[in-house]
mmCIF file of C-alpha atoms in Angstrom:
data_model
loop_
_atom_site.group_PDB
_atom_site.id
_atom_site.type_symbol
_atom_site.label_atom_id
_atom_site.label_comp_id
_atom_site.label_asym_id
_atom_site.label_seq_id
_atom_site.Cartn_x
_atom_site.Cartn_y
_atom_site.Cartn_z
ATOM 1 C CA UNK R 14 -29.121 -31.366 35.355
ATOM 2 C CA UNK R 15 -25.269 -31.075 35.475
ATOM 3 C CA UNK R 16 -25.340 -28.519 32.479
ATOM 4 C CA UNK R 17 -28.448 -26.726 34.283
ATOM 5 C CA UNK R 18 -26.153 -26.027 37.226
ATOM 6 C CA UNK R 19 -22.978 -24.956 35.378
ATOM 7 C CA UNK R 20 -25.494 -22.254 33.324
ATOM 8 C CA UNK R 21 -26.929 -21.162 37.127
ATOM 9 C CA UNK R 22 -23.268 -20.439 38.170
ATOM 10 C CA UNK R 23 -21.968 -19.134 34.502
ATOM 11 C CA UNK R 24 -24.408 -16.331 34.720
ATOM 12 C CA UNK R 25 -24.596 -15.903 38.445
ATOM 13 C CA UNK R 26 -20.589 -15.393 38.004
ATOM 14 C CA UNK R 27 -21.897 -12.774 35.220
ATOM 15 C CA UNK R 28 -24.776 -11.663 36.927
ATOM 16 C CA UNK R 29 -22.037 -10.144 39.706
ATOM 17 C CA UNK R 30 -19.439 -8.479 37.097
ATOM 18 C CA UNK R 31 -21.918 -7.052 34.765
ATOM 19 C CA UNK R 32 -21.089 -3.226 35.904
ATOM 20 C CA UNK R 33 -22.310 -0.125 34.438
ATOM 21 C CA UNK R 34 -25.245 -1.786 32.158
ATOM 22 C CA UNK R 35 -26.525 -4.803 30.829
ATOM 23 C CA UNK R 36 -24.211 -5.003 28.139
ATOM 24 C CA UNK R 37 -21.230 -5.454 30.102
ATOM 25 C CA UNK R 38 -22.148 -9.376 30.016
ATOM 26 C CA UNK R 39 -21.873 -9.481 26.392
ATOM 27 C CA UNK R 40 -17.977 -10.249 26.555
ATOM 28 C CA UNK R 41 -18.438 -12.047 29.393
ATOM 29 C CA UNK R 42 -20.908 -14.792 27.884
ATOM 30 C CA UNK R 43 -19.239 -14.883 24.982
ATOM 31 C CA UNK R 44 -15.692 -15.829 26.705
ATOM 32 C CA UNK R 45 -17.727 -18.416 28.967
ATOM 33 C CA UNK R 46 -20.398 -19.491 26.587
ATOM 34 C CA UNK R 47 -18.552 -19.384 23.065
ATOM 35 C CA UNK R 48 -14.615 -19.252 23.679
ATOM 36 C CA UNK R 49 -14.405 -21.680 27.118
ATOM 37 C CA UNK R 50 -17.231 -23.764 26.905
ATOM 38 C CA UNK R 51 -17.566 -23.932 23.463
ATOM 39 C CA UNK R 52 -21.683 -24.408 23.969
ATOM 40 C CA UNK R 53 -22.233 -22.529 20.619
ATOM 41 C CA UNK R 54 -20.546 -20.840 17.417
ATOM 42 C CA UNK R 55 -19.590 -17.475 17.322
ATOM 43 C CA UNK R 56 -21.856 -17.143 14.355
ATOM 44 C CA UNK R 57 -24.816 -18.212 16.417
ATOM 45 C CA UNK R 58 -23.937 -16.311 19.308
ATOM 46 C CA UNK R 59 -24.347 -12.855 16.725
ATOM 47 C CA UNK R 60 -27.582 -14.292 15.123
ATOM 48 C CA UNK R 61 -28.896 -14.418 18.976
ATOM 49 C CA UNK R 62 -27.737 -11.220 20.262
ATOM 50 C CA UNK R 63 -29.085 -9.445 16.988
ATOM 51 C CA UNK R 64 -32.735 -11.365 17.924
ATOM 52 C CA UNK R 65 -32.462 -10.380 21.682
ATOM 53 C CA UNK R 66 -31.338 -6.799 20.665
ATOM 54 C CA UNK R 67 -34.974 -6.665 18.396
ATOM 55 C CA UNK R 68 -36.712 -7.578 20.824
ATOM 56 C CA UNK R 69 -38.193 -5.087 23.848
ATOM 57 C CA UNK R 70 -37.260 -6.162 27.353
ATOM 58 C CA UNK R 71 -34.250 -6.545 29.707
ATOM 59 C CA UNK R 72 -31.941 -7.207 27.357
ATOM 60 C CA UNK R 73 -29.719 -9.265 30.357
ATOM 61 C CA UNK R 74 -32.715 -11.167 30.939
ATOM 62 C CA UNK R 75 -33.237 -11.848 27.147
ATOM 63 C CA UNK R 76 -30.012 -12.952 26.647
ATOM 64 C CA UNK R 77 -29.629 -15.241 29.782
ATOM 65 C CA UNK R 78 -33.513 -16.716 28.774
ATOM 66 C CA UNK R 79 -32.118 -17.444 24.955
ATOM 67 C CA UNK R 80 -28.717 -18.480 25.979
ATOM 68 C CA UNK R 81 -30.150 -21.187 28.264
ATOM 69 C CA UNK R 82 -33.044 -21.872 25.748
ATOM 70 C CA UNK R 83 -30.763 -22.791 23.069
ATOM 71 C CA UNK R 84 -28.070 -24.988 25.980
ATOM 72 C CA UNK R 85 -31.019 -26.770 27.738
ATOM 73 C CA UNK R 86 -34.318 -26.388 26.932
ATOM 74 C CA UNK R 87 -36.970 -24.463 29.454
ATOM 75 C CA UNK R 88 -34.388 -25.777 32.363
ATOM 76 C CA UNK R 89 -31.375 -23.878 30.477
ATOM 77 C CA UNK R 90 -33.485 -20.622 30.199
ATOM 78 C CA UNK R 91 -34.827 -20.555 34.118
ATOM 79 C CA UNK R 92 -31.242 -21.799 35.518
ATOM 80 C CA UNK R 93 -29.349 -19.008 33.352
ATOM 81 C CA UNK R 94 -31.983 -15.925 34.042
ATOM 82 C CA UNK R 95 -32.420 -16.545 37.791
ATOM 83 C CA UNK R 96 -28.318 -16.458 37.256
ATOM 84 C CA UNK R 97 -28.252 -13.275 35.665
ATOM 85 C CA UNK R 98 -31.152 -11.536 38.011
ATOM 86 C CA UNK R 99 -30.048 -12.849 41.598
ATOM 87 C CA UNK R 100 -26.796 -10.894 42.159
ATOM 88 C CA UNK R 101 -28.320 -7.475 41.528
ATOM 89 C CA UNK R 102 -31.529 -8.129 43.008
ATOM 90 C CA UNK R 103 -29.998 -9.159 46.821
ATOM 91 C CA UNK R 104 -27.343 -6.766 46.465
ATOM 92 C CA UNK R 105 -29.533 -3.769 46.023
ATOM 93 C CA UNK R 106 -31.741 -4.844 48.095
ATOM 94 C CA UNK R 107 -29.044 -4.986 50.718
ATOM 95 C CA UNK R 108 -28.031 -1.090 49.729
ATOM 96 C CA UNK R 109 -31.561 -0.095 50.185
ATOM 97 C CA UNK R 110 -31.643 -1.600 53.492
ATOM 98 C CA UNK R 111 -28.751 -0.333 54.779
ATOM 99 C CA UNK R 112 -26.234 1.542 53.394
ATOM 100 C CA UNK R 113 -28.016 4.358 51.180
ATOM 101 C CA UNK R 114 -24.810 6.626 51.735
ATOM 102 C CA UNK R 115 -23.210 3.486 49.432
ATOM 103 C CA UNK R 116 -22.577 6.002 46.732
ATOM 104 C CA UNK R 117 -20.871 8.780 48.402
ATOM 105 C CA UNK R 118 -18.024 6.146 50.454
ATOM 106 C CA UNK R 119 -14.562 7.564 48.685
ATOM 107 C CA UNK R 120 -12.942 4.404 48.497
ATOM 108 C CA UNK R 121 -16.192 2.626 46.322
ATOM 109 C CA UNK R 122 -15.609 5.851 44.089
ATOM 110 C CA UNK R 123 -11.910 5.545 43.954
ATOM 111 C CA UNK R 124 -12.695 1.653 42.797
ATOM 112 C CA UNK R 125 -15.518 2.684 40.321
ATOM 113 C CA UNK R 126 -13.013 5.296 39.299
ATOM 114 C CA UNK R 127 -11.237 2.481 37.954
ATOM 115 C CA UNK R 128 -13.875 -0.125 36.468
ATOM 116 C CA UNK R 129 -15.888 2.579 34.201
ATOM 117 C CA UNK R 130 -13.237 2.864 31.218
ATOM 118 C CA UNK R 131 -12.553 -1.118 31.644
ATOM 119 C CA UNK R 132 -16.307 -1.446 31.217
ATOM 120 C CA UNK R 133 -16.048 1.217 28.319
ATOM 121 C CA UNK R 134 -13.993 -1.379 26.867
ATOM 122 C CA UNK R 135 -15.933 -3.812 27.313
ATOM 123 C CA UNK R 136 -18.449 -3.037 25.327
ATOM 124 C CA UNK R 137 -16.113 -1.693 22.339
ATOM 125 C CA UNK R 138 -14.314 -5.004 21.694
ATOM 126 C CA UNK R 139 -17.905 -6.667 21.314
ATOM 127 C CA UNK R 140 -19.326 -3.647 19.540
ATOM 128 C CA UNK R 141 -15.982 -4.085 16.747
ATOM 129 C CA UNK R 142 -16.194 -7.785 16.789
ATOM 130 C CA UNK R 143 -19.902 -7.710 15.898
ATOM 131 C CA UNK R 144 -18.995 -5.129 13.106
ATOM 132 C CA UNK R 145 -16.701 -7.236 11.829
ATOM 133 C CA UNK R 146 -18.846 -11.006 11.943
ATOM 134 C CA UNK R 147 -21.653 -9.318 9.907
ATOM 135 C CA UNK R 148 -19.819 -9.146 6.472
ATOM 136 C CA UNK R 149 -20.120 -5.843 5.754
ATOM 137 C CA UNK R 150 -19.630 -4.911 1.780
ATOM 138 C CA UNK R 151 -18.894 -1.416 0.562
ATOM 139 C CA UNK R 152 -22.591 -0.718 0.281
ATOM 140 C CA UNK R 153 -23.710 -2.008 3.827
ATOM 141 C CA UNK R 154 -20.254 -0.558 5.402
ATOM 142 C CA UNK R 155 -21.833 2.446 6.638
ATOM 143 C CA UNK R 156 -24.960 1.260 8.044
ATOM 144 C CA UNK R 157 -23.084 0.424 11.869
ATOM 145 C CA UNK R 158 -21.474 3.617 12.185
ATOM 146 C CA UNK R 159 -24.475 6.020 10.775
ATOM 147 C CA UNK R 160 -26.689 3.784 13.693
ATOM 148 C CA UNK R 161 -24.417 4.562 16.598
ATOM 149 C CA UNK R 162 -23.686 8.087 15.496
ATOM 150 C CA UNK R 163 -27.402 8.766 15.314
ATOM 151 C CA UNK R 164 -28.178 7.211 18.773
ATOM 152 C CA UNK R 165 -25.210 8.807 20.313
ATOM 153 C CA UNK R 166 -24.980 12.235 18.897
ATOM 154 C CA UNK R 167 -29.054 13.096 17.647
ATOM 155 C CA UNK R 168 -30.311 10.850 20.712
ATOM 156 C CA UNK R 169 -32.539 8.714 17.874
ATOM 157 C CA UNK R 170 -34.562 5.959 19.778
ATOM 158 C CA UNK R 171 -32.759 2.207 19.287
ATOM 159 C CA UNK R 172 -36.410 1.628 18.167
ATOM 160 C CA UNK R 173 -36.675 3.523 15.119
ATOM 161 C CA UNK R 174 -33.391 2.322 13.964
ATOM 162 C CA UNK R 175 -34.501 -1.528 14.130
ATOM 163 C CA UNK R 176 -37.547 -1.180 12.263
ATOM 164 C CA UNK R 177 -36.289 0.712 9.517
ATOM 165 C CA UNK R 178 -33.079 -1.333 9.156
ATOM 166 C CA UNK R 179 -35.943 -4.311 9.349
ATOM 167 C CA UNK R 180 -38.213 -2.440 6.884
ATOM 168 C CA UNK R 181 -35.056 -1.594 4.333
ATOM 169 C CA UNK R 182 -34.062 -5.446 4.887
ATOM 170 C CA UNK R 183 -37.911 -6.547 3.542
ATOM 171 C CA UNK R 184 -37.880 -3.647 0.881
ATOM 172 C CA UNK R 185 -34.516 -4.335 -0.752
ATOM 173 C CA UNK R 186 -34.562 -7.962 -0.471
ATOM 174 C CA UNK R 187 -38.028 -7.970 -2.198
ATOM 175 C CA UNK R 188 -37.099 -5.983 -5.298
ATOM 176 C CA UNK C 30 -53.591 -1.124 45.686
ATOM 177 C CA UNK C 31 -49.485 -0.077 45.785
ATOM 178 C CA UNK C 32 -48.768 -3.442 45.009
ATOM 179 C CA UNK C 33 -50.880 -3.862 41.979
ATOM 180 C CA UNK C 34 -49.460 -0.218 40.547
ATOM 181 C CA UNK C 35 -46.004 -1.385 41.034
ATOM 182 C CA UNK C 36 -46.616 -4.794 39.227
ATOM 183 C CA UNK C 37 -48.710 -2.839 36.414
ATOM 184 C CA UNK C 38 -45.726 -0.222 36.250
ATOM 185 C CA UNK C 39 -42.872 -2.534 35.835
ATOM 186 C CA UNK C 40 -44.187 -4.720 33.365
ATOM 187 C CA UNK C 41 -44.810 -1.806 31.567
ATOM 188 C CA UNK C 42 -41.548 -0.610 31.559
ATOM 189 C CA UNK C 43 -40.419 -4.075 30.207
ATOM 190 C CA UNK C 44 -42.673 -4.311 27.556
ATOM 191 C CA UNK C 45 -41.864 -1.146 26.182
ATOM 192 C CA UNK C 46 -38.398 -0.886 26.836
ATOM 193 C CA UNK C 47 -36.518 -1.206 23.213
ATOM 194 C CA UNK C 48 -32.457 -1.255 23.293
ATOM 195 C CA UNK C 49 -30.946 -1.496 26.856
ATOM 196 C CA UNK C 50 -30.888 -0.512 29.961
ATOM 197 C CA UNK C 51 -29.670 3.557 29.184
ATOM 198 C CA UNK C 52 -32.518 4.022 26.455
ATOM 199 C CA UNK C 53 -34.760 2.644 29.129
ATOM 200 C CA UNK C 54 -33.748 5.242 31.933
ATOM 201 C CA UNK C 55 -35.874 8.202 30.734
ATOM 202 C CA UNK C 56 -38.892 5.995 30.361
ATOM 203 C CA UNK C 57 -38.345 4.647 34.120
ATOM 204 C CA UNK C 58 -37.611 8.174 35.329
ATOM 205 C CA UNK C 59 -41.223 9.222 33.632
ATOM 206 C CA UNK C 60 -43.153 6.296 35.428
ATOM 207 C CA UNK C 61 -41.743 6.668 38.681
ATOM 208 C CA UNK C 62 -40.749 10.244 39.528
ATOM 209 C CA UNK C 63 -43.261 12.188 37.553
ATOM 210 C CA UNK C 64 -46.295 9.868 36.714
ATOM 211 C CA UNK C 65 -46.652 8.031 40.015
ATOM 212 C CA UNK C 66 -44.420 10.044 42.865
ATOM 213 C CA UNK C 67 -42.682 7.016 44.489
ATOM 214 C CA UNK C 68 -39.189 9.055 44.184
ATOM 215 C CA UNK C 69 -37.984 13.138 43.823
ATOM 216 C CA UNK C 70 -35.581 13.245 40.680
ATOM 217 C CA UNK C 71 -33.011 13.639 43.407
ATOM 218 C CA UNK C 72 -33.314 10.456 44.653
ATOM 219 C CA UNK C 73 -33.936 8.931 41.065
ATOM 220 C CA UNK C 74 -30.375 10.483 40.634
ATOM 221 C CA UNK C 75 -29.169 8.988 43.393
ATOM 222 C CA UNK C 76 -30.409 5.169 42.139
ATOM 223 C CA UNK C 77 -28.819 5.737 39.050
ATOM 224 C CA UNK C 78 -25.808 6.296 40.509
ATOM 225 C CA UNK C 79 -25.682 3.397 43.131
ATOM 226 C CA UNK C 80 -27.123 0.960 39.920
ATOM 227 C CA UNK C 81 -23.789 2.189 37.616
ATOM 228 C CA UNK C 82 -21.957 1.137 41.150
ATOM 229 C CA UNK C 83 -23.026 -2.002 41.407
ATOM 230 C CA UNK C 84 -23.522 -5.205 39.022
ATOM 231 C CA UNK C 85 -26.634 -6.261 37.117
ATOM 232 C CA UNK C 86 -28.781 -4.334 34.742
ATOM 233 C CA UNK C 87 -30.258 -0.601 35.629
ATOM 234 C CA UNK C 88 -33.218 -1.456 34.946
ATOM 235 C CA UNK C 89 -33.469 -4.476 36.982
ATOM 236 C CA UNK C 90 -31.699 -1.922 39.737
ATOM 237 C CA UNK C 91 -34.219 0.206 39.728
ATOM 238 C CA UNK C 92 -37.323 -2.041 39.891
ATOM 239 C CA UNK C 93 -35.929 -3.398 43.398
ATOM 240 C CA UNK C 94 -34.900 -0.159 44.556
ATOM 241 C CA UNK C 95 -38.257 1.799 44.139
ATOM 242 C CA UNK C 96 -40.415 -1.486 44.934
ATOM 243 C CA UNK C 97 -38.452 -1.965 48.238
ATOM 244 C CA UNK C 98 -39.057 2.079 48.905
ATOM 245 C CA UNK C 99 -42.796 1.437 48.125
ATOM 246 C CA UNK C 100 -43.506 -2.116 49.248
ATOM 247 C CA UNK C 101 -40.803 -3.620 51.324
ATOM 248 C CA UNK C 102 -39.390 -7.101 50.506
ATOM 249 C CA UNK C 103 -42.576 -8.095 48.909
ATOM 250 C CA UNK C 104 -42.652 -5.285 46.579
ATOM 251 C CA UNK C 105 -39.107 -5.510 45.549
ATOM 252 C CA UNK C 106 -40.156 -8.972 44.300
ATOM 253 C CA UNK C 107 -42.919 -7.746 42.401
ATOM 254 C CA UNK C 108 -41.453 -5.335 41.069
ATOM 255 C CA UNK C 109 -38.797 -7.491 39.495
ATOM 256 C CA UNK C 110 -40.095 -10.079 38.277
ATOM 257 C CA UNK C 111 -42.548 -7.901 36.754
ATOM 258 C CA UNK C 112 -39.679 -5.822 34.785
ATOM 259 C CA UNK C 113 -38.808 -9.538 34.185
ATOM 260 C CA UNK C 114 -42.244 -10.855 32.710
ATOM 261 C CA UNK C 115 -42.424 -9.851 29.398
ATOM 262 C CA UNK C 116 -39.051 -10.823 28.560
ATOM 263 C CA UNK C 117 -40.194 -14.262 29.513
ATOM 264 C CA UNK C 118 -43.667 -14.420 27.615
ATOM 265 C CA UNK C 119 -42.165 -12.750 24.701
ATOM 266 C CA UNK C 120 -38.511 -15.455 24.763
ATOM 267 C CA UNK C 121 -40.935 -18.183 25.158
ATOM 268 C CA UNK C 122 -43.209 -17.743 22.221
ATOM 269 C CA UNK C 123 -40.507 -16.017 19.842
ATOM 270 C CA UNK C 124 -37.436 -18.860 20.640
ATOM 271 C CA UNK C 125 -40.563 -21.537 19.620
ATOM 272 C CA UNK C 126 -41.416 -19.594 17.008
ATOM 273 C CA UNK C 127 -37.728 -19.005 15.231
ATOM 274 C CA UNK C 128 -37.060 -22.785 16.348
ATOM 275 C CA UNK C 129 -39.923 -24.380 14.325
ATOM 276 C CA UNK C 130 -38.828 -22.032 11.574
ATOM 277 C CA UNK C 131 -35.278 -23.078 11.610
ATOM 278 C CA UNK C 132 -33.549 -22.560 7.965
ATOM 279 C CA UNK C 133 -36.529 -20.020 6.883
ATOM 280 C CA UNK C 134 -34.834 -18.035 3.909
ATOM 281 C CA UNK C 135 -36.944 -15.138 4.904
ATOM 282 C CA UNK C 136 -36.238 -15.176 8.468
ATOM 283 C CA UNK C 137 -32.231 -16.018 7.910
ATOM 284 C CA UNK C 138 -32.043 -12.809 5.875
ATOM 285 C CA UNK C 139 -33.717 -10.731 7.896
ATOM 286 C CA UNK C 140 -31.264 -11.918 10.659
ATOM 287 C CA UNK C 141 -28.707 -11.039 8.632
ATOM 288 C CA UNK C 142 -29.846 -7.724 7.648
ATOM 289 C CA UNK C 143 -30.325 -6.299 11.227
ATOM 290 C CA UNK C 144 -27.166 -7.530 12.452
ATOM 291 C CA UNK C 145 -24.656 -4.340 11.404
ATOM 292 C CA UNK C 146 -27.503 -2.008 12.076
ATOM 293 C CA UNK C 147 -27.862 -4.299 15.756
ATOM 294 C CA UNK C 148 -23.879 -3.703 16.004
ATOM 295 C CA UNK C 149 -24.204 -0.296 15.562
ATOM 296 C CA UNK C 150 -26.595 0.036 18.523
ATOM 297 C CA UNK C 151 -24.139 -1.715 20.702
ATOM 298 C CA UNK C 152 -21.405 0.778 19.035
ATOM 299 C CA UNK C 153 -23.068 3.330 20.393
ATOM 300 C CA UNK C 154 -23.768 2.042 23.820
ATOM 301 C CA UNK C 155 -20.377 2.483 24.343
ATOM 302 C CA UNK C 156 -19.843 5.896 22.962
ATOM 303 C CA UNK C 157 -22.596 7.068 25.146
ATOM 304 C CA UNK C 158 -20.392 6.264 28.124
ATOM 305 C CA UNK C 159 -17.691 8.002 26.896
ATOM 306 C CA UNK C 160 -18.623 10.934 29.103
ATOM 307 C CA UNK C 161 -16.332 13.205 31.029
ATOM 308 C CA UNK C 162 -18.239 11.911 34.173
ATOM 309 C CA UNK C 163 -16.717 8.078 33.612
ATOM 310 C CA UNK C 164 -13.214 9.111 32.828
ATOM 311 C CA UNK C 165 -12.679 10.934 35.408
ATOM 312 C CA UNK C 166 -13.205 14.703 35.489
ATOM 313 C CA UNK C 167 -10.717 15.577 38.173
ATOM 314 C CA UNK C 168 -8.045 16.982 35.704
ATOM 315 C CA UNK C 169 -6.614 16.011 32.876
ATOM 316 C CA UNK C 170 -3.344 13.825 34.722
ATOM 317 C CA UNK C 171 -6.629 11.309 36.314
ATOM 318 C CA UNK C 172 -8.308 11.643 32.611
ATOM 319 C CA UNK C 173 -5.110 10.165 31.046
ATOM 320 C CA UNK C 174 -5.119 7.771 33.550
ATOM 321 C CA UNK C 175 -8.513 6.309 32.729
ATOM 322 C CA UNK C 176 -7.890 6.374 28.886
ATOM 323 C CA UNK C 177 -5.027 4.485 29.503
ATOM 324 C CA UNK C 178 -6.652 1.802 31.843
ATOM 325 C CA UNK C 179 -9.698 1.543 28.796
ATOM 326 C CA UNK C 180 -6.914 1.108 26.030
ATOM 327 C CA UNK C 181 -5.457 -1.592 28.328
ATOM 328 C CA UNK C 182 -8.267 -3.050 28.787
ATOM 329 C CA UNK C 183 -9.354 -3.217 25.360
ATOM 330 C CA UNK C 184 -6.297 -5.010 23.797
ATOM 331 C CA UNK C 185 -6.716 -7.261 26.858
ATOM 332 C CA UNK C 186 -10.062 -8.061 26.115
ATOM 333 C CA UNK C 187 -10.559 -7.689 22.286
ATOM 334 C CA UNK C 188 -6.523 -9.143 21.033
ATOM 335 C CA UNK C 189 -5.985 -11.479 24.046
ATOM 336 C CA UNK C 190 -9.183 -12.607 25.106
ATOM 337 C CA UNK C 191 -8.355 -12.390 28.511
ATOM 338 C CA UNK C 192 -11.445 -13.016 31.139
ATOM 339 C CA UNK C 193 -13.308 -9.663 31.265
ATOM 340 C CA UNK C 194 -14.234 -10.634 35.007
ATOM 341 C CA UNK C 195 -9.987 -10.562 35.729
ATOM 342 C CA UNK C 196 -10.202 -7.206 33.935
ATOM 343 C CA UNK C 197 -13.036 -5.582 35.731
ATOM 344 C CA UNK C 198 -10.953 -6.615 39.051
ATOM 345 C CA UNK C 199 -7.754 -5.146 37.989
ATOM 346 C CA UNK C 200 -9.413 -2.285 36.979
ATOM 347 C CA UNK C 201 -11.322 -2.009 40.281
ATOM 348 C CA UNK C 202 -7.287 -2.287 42.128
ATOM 349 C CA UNK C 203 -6.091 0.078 40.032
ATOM 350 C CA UNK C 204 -8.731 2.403 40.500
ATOM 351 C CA UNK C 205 -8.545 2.062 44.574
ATOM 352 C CA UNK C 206 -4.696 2.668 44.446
ATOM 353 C CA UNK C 207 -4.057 5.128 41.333
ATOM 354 C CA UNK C 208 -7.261 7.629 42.262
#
């Protein structure tokens, strides 16, 4: 029950920072999860992000549900998603209520100003560190950089990359 | 009837959506704005911008937004947990699938395999956001500003593992003061 509660306010602490995307809580459960509380390895903390990322969904969501799967059972994964979800769902709620002209007050613009490089950062330094846990060798050292450059620059669908990196994984290994 | 298009819609949208919340966006924008009306694209604009101001993922965002717009409180809820559904079926059978097959050879290596290819999807998550827009297009003295404060904030974050939450909040200060 204890640990139940601590994942409820580790992700509902997340939940509230994760600006600009869902994948501005990767850094963040990896400092709580893996660096402070030491719940898992850093090894298992790539193999799960690399089986939330295959998987369709929210990818928040997924990774709350498997974070709190693999802490505390069923409990874990409830406690941690309703974490991750609760912040953004009352606060937008709120903004929808109330305060539609949210977006055009100068001083939440001058703030946001601010946050979107740190959260450009954010997901770099996880982006790098992943690069760097998956043991690349001079043959597989290309396969990172040719998947982001043909998201980012030919607008390729996350999708197609996953199954043929999973496809060329069967293939290869088979031979 | 509203109700039941909302749920149908959202769950949808999670079940389908591959690769986080910005590959998602154009597949929300078809449901909602040009399949089933409940926003203009100006207003879809408008959510996208209040989601990247404010925490949690767009996706999630957006489901509240347009099911409080079409449904009140009740729709809202709906809509979200809907978005949220198939994450939860789908965790639920795959986390007791990959547990009983703990120490699979087949299913290690395939882990394995995906991961730079995963890490290059994340790679480019955040060279997507390397837009004009998000650092700052008011001339080049606030542009150098904002390269500085993601430089900072990545040897902060990536060499001295300081809390990304203390980060986000400095950057937020700086922001208000600097800007």
């Amino acid at each position: 029950m204890m640990t139940c509660l601590q994942l409820f306010r580790i992700f509902l602490n997340i939940g509230a920072f994760t600006l600009g995307g869902g994948y501005a809580m990767l850094s963040m459960v990896k400092q709580s999860i893996v660096e402070q509380k030491k719940w898992i390895s850093e090894n298992e903390f790539w193999e799960m992000i690399t089986i939330v990322q295959t998987l369709p969904g929210v990818f928040a969501i997924n990774t709350a549900l498997y974070v709190g799967y693999k802490i505390k059972g069923k409990a874990g994964a409830l406690a941690a998603m309703l974490g991750a979800g609760i912040p953004s769902f009352f606060i937008i709620l709120l903004i929808a209520m109330f305060f539609v002209e949210f977006k055009d007050n100068e001083s939440v613009a001058r703030i946001f100003k601010g946050i979107r490089p740190c959260v450009v950062a954010l997901i770099l330094a996880p982006a790098i560190q992943m690069i760097q846990s998956a043991n690349l060798n001079w043959k597989t050292f290309f396969i990172p950089f040719l998947a982001a450059l043909l998201i980012w620059q030919c607008h390729v669908s996350p999708i197609y990359i996953i199954v043929v990196a999973a496809l060329g994984s069967l293939i290869i290994r088979r031979i | 009837m509203e109700y039941l298009y909302l749920a149908y819609v959202f769950f949808k949208i999670g079940l389908f959506g591959f690769g986080g919340g910005y590959a998602m966006i154009s597949l929300i924008q078809d449901e909602v704005v040009n399949n089933h009306h409940w926003m203009n694209a100006q207003t879809f604009a408008d959510v996208l911008a209040i989601s990247q101001m404010t925490p949690g993922p767009i996706s999630i965002n957006t489901a509240t937004y347009v099911g409080f717009n079409v449904g009140g409180l009740l729709g809202a809820i709906i809509s979200t947990f809907c978005l949220c559904l198939p994450s939860i079926l789908m965790m639920y059978f795959v986390i007791r699938f990959l547990f009983k097959k703990k120490g699979n050879p087949t299913i290690k290596r395939l882990i394995d395999d995906l991961k730079p290819a995963i890490a290059g999807l994340i790679l480019s998550a955040a060279l997507i956001m390397m837009t004009k827009e998000n650092f700052s297009d008011a001339g080049i003295e606030e542009c150098n500003i904002s390269v500085i404060i993601c430089i900072a904030a990545f040897i902060c974050t990536f060499f001295l593992k300081i809390n990304p939450m203390i980060l986000i909040s400095a950057a937020g200060l700086i922001g208000f003061f600097v800007f």
